[in-house]
Coordinates of N, CA and C in Angstrom, one line a residue:
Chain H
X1 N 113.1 89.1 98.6 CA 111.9 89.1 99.5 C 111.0 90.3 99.2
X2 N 110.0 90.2 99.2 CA 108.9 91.1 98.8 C 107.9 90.7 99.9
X3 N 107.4 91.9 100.4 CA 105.9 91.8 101.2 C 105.3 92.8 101.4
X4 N 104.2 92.8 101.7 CA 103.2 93.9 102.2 C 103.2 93.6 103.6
X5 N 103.4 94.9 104.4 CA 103.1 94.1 105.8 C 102.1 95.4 106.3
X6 N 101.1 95.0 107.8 CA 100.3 95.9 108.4 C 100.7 96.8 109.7
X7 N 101.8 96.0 109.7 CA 102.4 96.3 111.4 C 104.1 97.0 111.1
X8 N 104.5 97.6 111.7 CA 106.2 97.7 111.7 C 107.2 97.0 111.1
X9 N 107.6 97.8 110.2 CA 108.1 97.0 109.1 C 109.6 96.9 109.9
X10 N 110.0 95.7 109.8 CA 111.1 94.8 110.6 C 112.1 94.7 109.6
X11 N 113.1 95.6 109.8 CA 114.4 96.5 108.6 C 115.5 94.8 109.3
X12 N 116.0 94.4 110.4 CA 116.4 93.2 110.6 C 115.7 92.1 109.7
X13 N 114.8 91.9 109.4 CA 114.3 91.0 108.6 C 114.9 91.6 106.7
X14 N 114.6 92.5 106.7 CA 115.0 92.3 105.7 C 116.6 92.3 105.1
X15 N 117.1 92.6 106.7 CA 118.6 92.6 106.4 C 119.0 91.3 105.9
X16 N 118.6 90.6 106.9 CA 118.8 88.7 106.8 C 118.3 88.3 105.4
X17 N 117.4 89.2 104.9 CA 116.7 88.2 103.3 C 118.2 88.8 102.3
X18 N 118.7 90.0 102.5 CA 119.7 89.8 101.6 C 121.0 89.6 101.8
X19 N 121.1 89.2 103.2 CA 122.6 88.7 104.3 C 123.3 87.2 102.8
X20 N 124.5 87.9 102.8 CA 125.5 87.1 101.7 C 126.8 87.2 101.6
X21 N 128.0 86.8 102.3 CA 129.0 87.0 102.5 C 129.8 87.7 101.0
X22 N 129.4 86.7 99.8 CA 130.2 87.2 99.1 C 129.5 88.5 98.5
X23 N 128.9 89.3 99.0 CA 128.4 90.7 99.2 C 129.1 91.7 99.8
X24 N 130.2 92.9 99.0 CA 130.9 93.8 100.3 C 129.8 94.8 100.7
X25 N 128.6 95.2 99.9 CA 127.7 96.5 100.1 C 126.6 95.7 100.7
X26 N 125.6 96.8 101.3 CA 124.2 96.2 101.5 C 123.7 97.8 101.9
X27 N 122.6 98.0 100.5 CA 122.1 99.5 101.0 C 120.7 99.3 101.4
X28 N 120.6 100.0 102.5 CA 118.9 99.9 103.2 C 118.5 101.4 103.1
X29 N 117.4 101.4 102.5 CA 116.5 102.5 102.3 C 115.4 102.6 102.7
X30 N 115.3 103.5 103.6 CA 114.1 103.6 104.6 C 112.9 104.8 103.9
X31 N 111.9 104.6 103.4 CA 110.9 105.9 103.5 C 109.8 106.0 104.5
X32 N 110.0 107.2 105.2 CA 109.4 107.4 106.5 C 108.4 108.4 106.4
X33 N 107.5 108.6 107.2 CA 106.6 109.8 107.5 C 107.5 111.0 107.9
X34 N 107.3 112.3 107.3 CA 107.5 113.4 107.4 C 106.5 114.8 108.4
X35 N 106.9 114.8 109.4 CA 105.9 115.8 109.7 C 105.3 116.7 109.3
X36 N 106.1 117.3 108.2 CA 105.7 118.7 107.8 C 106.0 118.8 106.0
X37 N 104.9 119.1 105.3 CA 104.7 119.2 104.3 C 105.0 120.6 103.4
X38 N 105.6 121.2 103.5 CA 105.8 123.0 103.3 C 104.9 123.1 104.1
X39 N 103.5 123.6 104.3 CA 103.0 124.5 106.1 C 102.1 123.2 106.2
X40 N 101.7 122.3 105.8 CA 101.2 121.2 106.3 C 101.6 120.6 106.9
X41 N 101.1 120.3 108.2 CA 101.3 119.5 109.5 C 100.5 117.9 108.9
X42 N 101.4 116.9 109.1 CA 100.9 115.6 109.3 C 100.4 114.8 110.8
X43 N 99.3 114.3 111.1 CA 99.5 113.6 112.3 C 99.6 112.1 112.2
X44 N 99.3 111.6 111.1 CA 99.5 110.5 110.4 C 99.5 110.2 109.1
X45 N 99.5 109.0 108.6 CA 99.3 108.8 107.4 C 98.5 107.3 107.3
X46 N 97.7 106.9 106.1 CA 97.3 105.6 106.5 C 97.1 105.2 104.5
X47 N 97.9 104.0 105.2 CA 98.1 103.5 103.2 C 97.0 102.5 102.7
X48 N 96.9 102.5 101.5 CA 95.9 101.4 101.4 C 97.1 100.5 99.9
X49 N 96.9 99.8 99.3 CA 97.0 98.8 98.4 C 96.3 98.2 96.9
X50 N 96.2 97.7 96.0 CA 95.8 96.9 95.0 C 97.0 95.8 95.8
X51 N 96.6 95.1 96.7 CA 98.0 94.2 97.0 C 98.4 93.1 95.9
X52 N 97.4 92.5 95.3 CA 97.9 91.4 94.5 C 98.7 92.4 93.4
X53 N 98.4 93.4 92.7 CA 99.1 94.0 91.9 C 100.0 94.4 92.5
X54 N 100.3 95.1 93.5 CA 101.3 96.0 93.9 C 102.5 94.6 94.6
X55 N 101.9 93.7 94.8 CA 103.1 92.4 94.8 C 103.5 92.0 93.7
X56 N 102.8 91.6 92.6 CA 103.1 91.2 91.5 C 104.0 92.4 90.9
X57 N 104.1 93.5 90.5 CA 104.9 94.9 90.4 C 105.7 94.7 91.2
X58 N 106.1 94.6 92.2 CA 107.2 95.0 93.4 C 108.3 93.1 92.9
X59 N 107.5 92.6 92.7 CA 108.7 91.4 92.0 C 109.4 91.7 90.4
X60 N 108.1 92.2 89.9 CA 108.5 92.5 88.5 C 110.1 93.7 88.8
X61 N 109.8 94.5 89.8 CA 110.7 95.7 89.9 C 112.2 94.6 90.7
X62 N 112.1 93.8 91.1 CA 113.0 93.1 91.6 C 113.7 92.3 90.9
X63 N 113.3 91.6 89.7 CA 113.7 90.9 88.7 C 114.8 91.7 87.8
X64 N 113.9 93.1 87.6 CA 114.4 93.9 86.8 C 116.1 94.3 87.1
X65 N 115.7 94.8 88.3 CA 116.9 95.6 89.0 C 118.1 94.6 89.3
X66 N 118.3 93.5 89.7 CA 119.1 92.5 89.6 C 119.5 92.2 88.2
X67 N 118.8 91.8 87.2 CA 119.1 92.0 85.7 C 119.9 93.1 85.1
X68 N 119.2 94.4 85.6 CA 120.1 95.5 85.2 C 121.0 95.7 85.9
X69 N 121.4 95.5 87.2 CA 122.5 96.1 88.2 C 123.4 94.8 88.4
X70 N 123.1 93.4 88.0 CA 123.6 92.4 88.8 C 123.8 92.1 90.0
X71 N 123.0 92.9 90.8 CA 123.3 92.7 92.4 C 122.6 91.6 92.8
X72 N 123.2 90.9 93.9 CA 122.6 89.6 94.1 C 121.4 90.1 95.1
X73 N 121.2 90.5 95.6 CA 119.7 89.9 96.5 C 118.8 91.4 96.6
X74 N 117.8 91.6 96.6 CA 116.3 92.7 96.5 C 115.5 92.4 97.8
X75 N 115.6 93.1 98.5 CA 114.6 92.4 99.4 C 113.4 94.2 99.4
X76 N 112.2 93.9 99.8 CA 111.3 95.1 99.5 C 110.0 94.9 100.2
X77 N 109.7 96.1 101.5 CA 108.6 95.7 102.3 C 107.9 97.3 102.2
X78 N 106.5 97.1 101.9 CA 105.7 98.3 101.8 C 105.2 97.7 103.1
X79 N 104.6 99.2 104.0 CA 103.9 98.7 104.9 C 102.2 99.5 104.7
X80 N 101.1 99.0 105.2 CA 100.1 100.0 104.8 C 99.3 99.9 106.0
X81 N 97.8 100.1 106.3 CA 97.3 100.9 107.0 C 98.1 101.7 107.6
X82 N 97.7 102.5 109.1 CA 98.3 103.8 109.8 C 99.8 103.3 109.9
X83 N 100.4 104.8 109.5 CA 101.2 104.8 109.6 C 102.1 105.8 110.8
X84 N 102.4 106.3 111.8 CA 102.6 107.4 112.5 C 103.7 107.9 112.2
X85 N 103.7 109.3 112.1 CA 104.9 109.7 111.4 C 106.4 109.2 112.2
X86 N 107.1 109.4 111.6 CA 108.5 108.9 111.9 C 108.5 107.6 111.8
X87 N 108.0 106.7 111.3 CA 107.8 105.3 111.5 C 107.9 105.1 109.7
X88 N 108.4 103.9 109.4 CA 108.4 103.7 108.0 C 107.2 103.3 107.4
X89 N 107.7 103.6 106.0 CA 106.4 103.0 105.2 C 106.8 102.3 104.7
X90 N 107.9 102.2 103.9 CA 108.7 101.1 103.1 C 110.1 101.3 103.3
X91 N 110.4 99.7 102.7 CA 112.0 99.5 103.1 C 112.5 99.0 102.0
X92 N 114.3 99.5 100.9 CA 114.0 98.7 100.2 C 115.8 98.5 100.7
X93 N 115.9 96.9 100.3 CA 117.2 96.6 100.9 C 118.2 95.7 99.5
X94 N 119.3 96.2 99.2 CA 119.6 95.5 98.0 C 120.8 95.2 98.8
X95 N 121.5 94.2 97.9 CA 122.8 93.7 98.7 C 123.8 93.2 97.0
X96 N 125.3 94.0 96.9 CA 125.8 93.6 95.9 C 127.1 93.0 96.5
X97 N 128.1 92.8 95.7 CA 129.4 92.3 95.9 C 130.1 94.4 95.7
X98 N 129.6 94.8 95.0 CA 130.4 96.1 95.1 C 129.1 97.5 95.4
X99 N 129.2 98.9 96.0 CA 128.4 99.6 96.2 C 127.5 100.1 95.5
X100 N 128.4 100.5 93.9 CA 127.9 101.7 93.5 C 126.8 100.6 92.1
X101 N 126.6 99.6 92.5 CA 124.9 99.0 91.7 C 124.1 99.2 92.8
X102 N 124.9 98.7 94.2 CA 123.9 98.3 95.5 C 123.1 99.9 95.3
X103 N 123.6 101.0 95.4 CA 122.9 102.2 95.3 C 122.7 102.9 94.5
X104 N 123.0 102.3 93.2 CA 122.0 102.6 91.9 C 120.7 102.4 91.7
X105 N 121.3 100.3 92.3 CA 119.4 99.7 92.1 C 118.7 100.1 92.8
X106 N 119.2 100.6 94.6 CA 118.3 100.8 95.2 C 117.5 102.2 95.2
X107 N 118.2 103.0 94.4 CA 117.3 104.4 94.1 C 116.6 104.2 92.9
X108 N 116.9 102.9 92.2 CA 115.7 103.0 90.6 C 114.6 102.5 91.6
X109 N 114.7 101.5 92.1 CA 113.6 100.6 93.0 C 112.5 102.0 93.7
X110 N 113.3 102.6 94.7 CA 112.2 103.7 94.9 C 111.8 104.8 94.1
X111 N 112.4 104.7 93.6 CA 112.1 106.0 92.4 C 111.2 105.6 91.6
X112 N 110.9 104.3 91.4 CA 109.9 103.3 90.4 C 108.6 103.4 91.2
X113 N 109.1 102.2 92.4 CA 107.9 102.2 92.7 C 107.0 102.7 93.5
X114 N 107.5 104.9 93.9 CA 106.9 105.6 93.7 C 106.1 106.1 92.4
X115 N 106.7 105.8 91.6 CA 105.7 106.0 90.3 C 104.9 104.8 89.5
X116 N 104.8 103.6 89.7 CA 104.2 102.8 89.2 C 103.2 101.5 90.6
X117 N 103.6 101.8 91.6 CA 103.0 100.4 91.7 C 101.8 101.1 92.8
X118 N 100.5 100.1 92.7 CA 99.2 100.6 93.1 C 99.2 100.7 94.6
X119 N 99.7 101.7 95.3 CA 99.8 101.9 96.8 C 99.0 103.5 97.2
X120 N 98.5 103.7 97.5 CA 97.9 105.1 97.8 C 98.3 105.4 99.5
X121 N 98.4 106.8 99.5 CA 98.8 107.4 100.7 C 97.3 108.3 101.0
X122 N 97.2 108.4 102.3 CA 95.9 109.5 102.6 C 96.4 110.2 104.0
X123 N 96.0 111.1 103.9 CA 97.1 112.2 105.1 C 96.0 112.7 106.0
X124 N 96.2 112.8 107.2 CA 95.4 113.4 108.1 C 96.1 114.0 108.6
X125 N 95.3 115.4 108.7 CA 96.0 116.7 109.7 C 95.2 116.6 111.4
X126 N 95.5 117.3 111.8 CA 95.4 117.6 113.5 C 94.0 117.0 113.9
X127 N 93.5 118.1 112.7 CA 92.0 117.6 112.8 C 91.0 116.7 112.4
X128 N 92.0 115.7 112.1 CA 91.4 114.1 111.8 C 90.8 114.2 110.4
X129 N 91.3 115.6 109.4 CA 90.7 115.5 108.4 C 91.7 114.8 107.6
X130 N 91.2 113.8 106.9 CA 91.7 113.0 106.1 C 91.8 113.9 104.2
X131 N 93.2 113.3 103.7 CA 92.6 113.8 101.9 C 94.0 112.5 101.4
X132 N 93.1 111.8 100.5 CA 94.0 110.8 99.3 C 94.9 111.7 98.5
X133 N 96.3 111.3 98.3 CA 97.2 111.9 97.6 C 97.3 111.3 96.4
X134 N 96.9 112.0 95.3 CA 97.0 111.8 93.9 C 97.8 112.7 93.2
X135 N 99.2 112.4 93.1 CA 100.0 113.6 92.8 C 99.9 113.7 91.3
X136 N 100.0 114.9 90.7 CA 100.6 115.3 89.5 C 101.7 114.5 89.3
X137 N 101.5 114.2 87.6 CA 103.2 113.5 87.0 C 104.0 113.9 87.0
X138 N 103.3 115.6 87.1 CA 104.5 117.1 86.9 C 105.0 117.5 87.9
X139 N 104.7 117.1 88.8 CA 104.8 117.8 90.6 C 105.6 117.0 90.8
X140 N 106.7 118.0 91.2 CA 108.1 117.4 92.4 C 107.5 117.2 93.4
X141 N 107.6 116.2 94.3 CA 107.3 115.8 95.8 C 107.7 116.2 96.9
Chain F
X1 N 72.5 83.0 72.5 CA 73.6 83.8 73.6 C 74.5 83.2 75.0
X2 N 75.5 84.0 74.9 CA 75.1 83.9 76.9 C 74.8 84.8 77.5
X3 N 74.2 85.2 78.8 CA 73.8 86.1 79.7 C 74.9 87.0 79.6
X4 N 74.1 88.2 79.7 CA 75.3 89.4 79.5 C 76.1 89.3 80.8
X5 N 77.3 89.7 80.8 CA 78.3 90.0 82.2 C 78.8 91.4 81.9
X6 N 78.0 92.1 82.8 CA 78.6 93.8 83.1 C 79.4 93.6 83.7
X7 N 80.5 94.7 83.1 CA 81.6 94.8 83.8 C 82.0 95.4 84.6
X8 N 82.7 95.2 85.7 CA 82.6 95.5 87.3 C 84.1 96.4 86.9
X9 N 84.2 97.5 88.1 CA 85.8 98.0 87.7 C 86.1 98.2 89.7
X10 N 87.3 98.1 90.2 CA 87.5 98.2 91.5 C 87.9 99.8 91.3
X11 N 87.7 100.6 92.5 CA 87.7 101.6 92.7 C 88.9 101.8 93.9
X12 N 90.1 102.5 94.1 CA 90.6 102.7 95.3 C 90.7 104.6 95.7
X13 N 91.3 104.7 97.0 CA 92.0 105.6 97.1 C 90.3 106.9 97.3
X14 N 91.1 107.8 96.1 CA 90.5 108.9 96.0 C 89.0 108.8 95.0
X15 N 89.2 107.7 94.1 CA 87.9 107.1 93.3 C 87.2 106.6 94.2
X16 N 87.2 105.8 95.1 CA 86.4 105.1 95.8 C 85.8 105.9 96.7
X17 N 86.5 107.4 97.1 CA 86.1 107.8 98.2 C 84.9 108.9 97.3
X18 N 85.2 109.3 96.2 CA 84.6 109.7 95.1 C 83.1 109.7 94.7
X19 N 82.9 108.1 95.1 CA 81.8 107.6 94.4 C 81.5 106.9 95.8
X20 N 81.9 106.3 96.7 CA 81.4 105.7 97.8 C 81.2 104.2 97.7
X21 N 82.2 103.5 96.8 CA 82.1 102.4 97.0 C 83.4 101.5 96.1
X22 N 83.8 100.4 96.6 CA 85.1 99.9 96.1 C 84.9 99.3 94.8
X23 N 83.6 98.9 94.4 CA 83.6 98.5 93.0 C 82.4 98.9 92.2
X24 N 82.0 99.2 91.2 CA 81.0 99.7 90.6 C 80.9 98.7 89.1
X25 N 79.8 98.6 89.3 CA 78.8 97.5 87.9 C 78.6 98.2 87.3
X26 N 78.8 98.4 86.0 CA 78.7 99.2 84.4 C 77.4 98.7 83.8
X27 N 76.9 99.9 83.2 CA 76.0 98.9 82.2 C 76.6 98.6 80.4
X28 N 77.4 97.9 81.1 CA 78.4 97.8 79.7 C 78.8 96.6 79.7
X29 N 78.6 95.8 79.0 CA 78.9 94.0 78.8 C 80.4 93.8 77.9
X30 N 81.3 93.2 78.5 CA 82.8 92.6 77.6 C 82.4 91.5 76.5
X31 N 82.7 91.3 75.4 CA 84.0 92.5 75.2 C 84.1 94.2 75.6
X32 N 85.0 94.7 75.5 CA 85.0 96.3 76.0 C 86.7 96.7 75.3
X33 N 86.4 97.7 75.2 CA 87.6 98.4 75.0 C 87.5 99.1 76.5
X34 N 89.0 99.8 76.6 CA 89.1 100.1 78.3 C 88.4 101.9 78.2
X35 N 88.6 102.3 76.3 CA 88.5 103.6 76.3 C 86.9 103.5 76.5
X36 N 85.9 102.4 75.7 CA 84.6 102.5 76.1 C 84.5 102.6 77.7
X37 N 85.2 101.7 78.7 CA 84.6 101.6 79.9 C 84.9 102.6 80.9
X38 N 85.9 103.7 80.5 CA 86.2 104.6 81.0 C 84.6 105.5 80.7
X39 N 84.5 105.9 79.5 CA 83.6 106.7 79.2 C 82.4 106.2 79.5
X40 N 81.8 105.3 79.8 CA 80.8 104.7 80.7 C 81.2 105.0 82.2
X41 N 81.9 104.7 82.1 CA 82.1 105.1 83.9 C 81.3 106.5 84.3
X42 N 82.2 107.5 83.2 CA 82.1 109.0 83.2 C 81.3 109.4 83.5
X43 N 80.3 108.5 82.8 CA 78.8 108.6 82.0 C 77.8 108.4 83.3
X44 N 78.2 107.3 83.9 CA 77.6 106.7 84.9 C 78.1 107.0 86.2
X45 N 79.3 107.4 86.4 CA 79.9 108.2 87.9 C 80.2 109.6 87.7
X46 N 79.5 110.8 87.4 CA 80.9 111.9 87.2 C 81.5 112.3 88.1
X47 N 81.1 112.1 89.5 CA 81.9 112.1 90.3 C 83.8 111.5 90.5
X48 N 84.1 111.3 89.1 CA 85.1 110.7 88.8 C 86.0 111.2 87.6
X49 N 85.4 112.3 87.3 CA 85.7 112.9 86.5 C 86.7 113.9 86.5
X50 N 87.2 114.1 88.3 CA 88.2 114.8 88.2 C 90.0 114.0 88.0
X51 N 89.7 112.6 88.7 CA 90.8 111.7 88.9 C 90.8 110.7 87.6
X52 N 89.4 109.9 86.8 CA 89.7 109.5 85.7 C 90.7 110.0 84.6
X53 N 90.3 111.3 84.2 CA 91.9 111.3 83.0 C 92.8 111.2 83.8
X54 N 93.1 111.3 84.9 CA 94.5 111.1 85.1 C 95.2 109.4 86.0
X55 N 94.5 109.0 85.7 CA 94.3 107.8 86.2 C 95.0 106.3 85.1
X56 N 95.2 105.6 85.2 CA 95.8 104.3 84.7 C 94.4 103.2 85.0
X57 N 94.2 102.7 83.8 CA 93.5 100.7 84.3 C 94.8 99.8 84.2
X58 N 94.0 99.0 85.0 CA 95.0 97.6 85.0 C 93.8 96.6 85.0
X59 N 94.1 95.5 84.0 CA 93.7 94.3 83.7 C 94.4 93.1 84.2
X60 N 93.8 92.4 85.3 CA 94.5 91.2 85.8 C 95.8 91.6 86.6
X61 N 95.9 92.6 87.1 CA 97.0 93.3 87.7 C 98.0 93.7 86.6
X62 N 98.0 93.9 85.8 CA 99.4 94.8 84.9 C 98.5 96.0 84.0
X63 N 99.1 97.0 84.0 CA 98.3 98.2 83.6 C 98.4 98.1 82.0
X64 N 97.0 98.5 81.7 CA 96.9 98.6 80.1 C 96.7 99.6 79.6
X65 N 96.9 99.6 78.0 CA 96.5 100.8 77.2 C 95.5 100.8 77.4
X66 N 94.7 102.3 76.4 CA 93.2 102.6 76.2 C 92.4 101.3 75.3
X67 N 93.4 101.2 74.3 CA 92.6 100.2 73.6 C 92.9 98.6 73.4
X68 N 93.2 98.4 75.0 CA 92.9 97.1 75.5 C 91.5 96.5 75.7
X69 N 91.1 94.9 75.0 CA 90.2 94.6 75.0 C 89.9 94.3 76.1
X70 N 88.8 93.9 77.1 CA 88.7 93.6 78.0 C 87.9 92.4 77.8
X71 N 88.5 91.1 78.1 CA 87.3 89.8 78.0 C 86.5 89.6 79.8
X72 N 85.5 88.8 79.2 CA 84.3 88.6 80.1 C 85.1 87.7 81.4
X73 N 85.1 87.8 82.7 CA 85.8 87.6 83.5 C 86.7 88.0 84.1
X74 N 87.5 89.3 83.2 CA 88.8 90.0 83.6 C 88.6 91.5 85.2
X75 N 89.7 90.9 85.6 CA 89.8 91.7 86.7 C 90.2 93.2 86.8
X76 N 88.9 94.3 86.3 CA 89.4 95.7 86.2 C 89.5 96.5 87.7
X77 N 91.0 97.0 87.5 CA 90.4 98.7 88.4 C 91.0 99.6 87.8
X78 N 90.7 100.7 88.0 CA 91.3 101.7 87.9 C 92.0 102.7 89.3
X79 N 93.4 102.8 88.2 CA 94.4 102.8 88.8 C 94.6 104.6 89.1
X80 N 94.3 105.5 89.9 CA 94.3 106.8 90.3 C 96.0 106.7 90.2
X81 N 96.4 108.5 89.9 CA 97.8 108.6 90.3 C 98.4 107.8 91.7
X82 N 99.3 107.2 91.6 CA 99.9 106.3 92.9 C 100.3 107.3 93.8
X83 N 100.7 106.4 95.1 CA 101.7 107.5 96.5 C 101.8 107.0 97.4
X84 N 102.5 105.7 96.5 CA 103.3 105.0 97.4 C 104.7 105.3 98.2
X85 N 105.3 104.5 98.6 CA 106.8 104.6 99.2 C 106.7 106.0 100.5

């Protein structure tokens, strides 16, 4: 399962898309709003999309990771407009017969599609000022 | 002939906010290379000039090289550093 959603991303939904008895693992990976940025205070965040690309990418990344890891099921939900901190932004949920692919694929998956697929982040501090995050390739996060 | 078709590029994020608007008309007609339409952009936005080099295009949704041709119809944007997840 793959989607973009605008509202609360629903981690029971995606449990069910990769629910499979003959599955012993199932890793859920949540990435959430962070308050604090080294001295940067967050009061929100609000995402925007290329959604047709960044769907089309987020299957491609799903195909992949099953091929490479053999795990049976991918499920993957970006969420975008506001986001308030503590609240997720994306979920990615893999499901194998054994662990250690279930949490291999699931760290290539965010580790990817932090770096490849067209989702932008924009941060607003206290004071409602907004700024687009365009990180360096070089910059640890 | 046929009528020229400039090529349009979508803008997001930090380019969009850049230039003030989600898609911008080139005066540049496809075929194109993607290195010409960048440099048209330049030419025509510099206001983009801090996030274009560092930036990716994508054609039809899958990101291309510089010297990808671009035909008349194709769906460009340019792709700023991502930040997602």
């Amino acid at each position: 399962m793959i989607d973009i959603v605008d509202q609360k991303i629903d981690c029971e939904r995606l449990l069910q898309a990769v629910a499979d008895d003959a599955c012993g693992a199932v890793v859920l990976f949540i990435g959430q709003t962070r308050r604090w940025t080294g001295e940067v205070f967050t009061a929100k965040l609000n995402y925007i999309a290329h959604e047709a690309m960044a769907k089309t990418l987020l299957e491609e990344l799903r195909t992949v990771a099953i091929e490479r890891w053999k795990v049976s099921h991918v499920a993957i939900v970006h969420r975008i407009g506001e986001v308030p901190v503590g609240e997720a932004s994306v979920a990615v949920a893999v499901a194998s017969p054994h662990r250690d692919a279930a949490f291999e694929a699931a760290k290539w998956l965010i580790d990817t599609l932090k770096k490849d697929v067209p989702i932008w982040k924009q941060e607003f501090d206290a004071d409602g000022k907004a700024v687009w995050v365009h990180p360096d390739e070089k910059a640890s996060i | 002939m046929s009528h020229d078709h400039p090529i349009q590029v979508m803008l997001f994020a930090g380019a969009e906010a850049a230039v003030g608007k989600s898609r911008i008309v080139l005066g540049l007609s496809a075929p194109a290379a993607i290195e010409q339409i960048a440099a048209q952009m330049l030419q025509e936005y510099p206001a983009l000039s801090g996030l274009l080099p560092r930036s990716r295009f994508a054609v039809n949704n899958q990101f291309v090289n510089n010297d990808h041709v671009v035909k008349s119809g194709d769906d460009i944007a340019l792709i700023p550093p991502v930040s997602g997840g």
